[in-house]
Amino acid sequence: MQRQSKNIRYFKPGLANPLTILSTMINPQIVRSATVLEIYQQGTLITAESAMGKTDLALQLIERGHHFICDDAVVLERMQSQLFARAPDSLTSKIAIRGMGVLQLHDYFPKESIKQQANIQIIIDIQVWQKDRWQKLDPLECLSEKQSLLGVEIDCYTLPYKAGRPTALLVELLVKHYIQN
């Protein structure tokens, strides 16, 4: 007589795994559209509207020697009083480039240029240049504020974007400014 194997399910279909729920309660997390790099050893979350060039900026910054964490979808997780960012499992070490598809970055860049996660220290919010708004701004003023993500306060800098500006260089300068202050 042949023995039949039983399909044992520990959790009912359609219900979330209690261990996952417990883990999320202990270390809350959210998924956000952004790009994350480690720039001068500082976890940097870069936000902007869709199609503003975050991916192109990430590639330029990787070329300049900085570390890629993730692009497009970012999993943000609070652990104690710190905020960490990583790619969803399906996008680890991958980048989606319009017109080229999804690429494995380690096929094009040294493996050392890719990291699995970063402790977020700074947010850079890239916004479209608005002549009325930016021309009134004092050129000596730095647009910064605190932003709370999952209850963690992070310094957030606004970077006006206009075609032709050296965005990668400006991002590097903002991170250096953050480090010095």
C-alpha positions as CSV (number, residue, x, y, z in Angstrom):
1,M,0.0,0.0,0.0
2,Q,1.4,3.4,-1.0
3,R,1.5,6.1,1.6
4,Q,0.0,9.4,0.6
5,S,1.8,12.5,1.6
6,K,-0.2,15.1,3.3
7,N,0.0,18.8,2.5
8,I,0.6,20.4,5.8
9,R,-0.1,24.1,6.0
10,Y,0.9,25.9,9.1
11,F,-1.0,29.0,8.1
12,K,-4.3,29.4,6.3
13,P,-4.1,30.6,2.7
14,G,-4.9,34.3,2.4
15,L,-3.7,35.1,5.9
16,A,-0.4,36.7,6.6
17,N,2.3,34.7,8.3
18,P,2.3,35.6,12.0
19,L,6.1,35.7,12.1
20,T,6.1,38.3,9.3
21,I,3.5,40.3,11.1
22,L,5.5,40.2,14.3
23,S,8.8,41.1,12.5
24,T,7.0,44.1,10.9
25,M,5.7,45.2,14.3
26,I,9.2,45.0,15.8
27,N,10.9,46.6,12.8
28,P,8.3,48.7,10.9
29,Q,8.9,49.0,7.1
30,I,7.5,50.7,4.1
31,V,8.2,50.5,0.3
32,R,8.8,53.8,-1.4
33,S,9.7,54.9,-4.9
34,A,13.3,56.4,-4.7
35,T,16.9,55.6,-5.3
36,V,19.5,54.8,-2.6
37,L,23.3,55.1,-2.8
38,E,26.0,55.3,-0.3
39,I,27.8,58.5,-1.0
40,Y,31.0,59.3,1.0
41,Q,29.9,56.5,3.4
42,Q,26.5,58.2,4.0
43,G,23.3,56.4,3.1
44,T,21.5,58.8,0.7
45,L,17.9,58.4,-0.2
46,I,17.2,60.3,-3.4
47,T,13.6,61.2,-4.2
48,A,12.0,62.9,-7.2
49,E,9.0,62.7,-9.5
50,S,8.9,59.7,-11.9
51,A,11.0,60.1,-15.0
52,M,13.2,62.9,-13.5
53,G,16.4,60.9,-14.0
54,K,17.0,59.2,-10.7
55,T,18.3,56.1,-12.5
56,D,20.6,58.1,-14.7
57,L,21.9,60.0,-11.7
58,A,22.5,56.7,-9.9
59,L,24.6,55.4,-12.8
60,Q,26.6,58.6,-12.8
61,L,27.3,58.4,-9.1
62,I,28.3,54.7,-9.4
63,E,30.7,55.7,-12.1
64,R,32.1,58.4,-9.7
65,G,32.9,55.6,-7.2
66,H,29.9,55.6,-4.9
67,H,27.9,52.5,-3.9
68,F,24.6,51.4,-5.3
69,I,22.0,50.1,-2.9
70,C,18.7,50.1,-4.9
71,D,16.6,52.0,-7.5
72,D,12.9,52.4,-8.1
73,A,11.4,50.4,-5.2
74,V,13.1,50.9,-1.8
75,V,12.3,49.0,1.3
76,L,12.8,51.3,4.3
77,E,12.9,49.6,7.7
78,R,13.3,51.1,11.1
79,M,15.7,49.2,13.4
80,Q,15.8,50.7,16.8
81,S,16.4,54.4,16.1
82,Q,17.9,54.0,12.7
83,L,16.5,53.8,9.2
84,F,17.8,51.3,6.8
85,A,17.2,50.9,3.0
86,R,17.5,47.9,0.8
87,A,16.0,46.6,-2.5
88,P,13.1,44.2,-2.5
89,D,14.4,40.7,-3.1
90,S,13.4,40.7,-6.7
91,L,15.4,43.8,-7.5
92,T,18.6,43.2,-5.5
93,S,21.6,44.4,-7.6
94,K,19.3,45.3,-10.5
95,I,18.5,48.6,-12.2
96,A,15.7,49.3,-14.7
97,I,16.8,51.6,-17.6
98,R,14.2,52.9,-20.0
99,G,15.0,51.5,-23.5
100,M,17.4,48.8,-22.1
101,G,15.3,46.9,-19.6
102,V,16.4,45.5,-16.3
103,L,20.1,45.0,-15.9
104,Q,22.2,43.1,-13.3
105,L,24.6,45.8,-12.2
106,H,27.4,43.4,-11.3
107,D,27.6,42.5,-15.0
108,Y,28.7,46.1,-15.7
109,F,30.3,47.4,-12.5
110,P,32.7,45.9,-10.0
111,K,30.9,44.0,-7.2
112,E,32.4,46.3,-4.6
113,S,30.2,49.1,-6.1
114,I,27.0,47.4,-5.0
115,K,25.9,47.0,-1.4
116,Q,22.9,45.2,0.1
117,Q,21.7,47.9,2.4
118,A,22.5,51.4,3.8
119,N,21.8,53.3,7.0
120,I,20.0,56.4,5.7
121,Q,21.6,59.6,6.9
122,I,20.4,62.1,4.4
123,I,17.5,62.6,2.0
124,I,17.9,64.6,-1.2
125,D,14.6,65.6,-2.8
126,I,15.1,66.7,-6.4
127,Q,12.5,69.1,-7.6
128,V,11.8,70.6,-11.0
129,W,13.2,74.1,-11.4
130,Q,10.4,76.7,-11.0
131,K,11.7,80.1,-12.0
132,D,9.3,82.0,-9.7
133,R,10.2,79.9,-6.7
134,W,13.9,79.5,-7.1
135,Q,14.9,83.0,-8.3
136,K,13.4,84.4,-5.0
137,L,15.6,82.1,-3.0
138,D,18.6,83.6,-1.2
139,P,21.6,81.9,-3.0
140,L,23.3,81.6,0.4
141,E,20.4,79.7,1.9
142,C,20.4,75.9,1.9
143,L,17.0,74.3,1.6
144,S,16.9,71.8,4.4
145,E,14.5,70.4,6.9
146,K,13.9,67.3,9.0
147,Q,11.7,64.6,7.5
148,S,10.3,61.8,9.6
149,L,10.2,58.3,8.1
150,L,8.9,55.5,10.3
151,G,9.5,57.8,13.2
152,V,13.2,58.5,12.4
153,E,14.2,62.1,11.8
154,I,16.4,62.5,8.7
155,D,17.9,65.7,7.3
156,C,16.2,66.4,3.9
157,Y,17.7,68.7,1.4
158,T,15.9,70.1,-1.6
159,L,17.9,70.3,-4.9
160,P,16.4,72.3,-7.7
161,Y,16.7,70.4,-11.0
162,K,17.2,72.0,-14.4
163,A,18.5,70.3,-17.5
164,G,22.2,71.0,-17.9
165,R,23.0,71.3,-14.2
166,P,25.7,68.9,-13.0
167,T,23.3,67.0,-10.8
168,A,25.7,64.2,-9.8
169,L,28.3,66.9,-8.7
170,L,25.6,68.8,-6.8
171,V,24.4,65.7,-5.0
172,E,28.0,65.0,-3.9
173,L,28.4,68.6,-2.7
174,L,25.1,68.3,-0.7
175,V,26.4,65.1,1.0
176,K,29.7,66.8,1.8
177,H,27.8,69.8,3.2
178,Y,25.8,67.4,5.4
179,I,29.0,65.7,6.7
180,Q,30.6,69.1,7.5
181,N,27.6,70.4,9.4
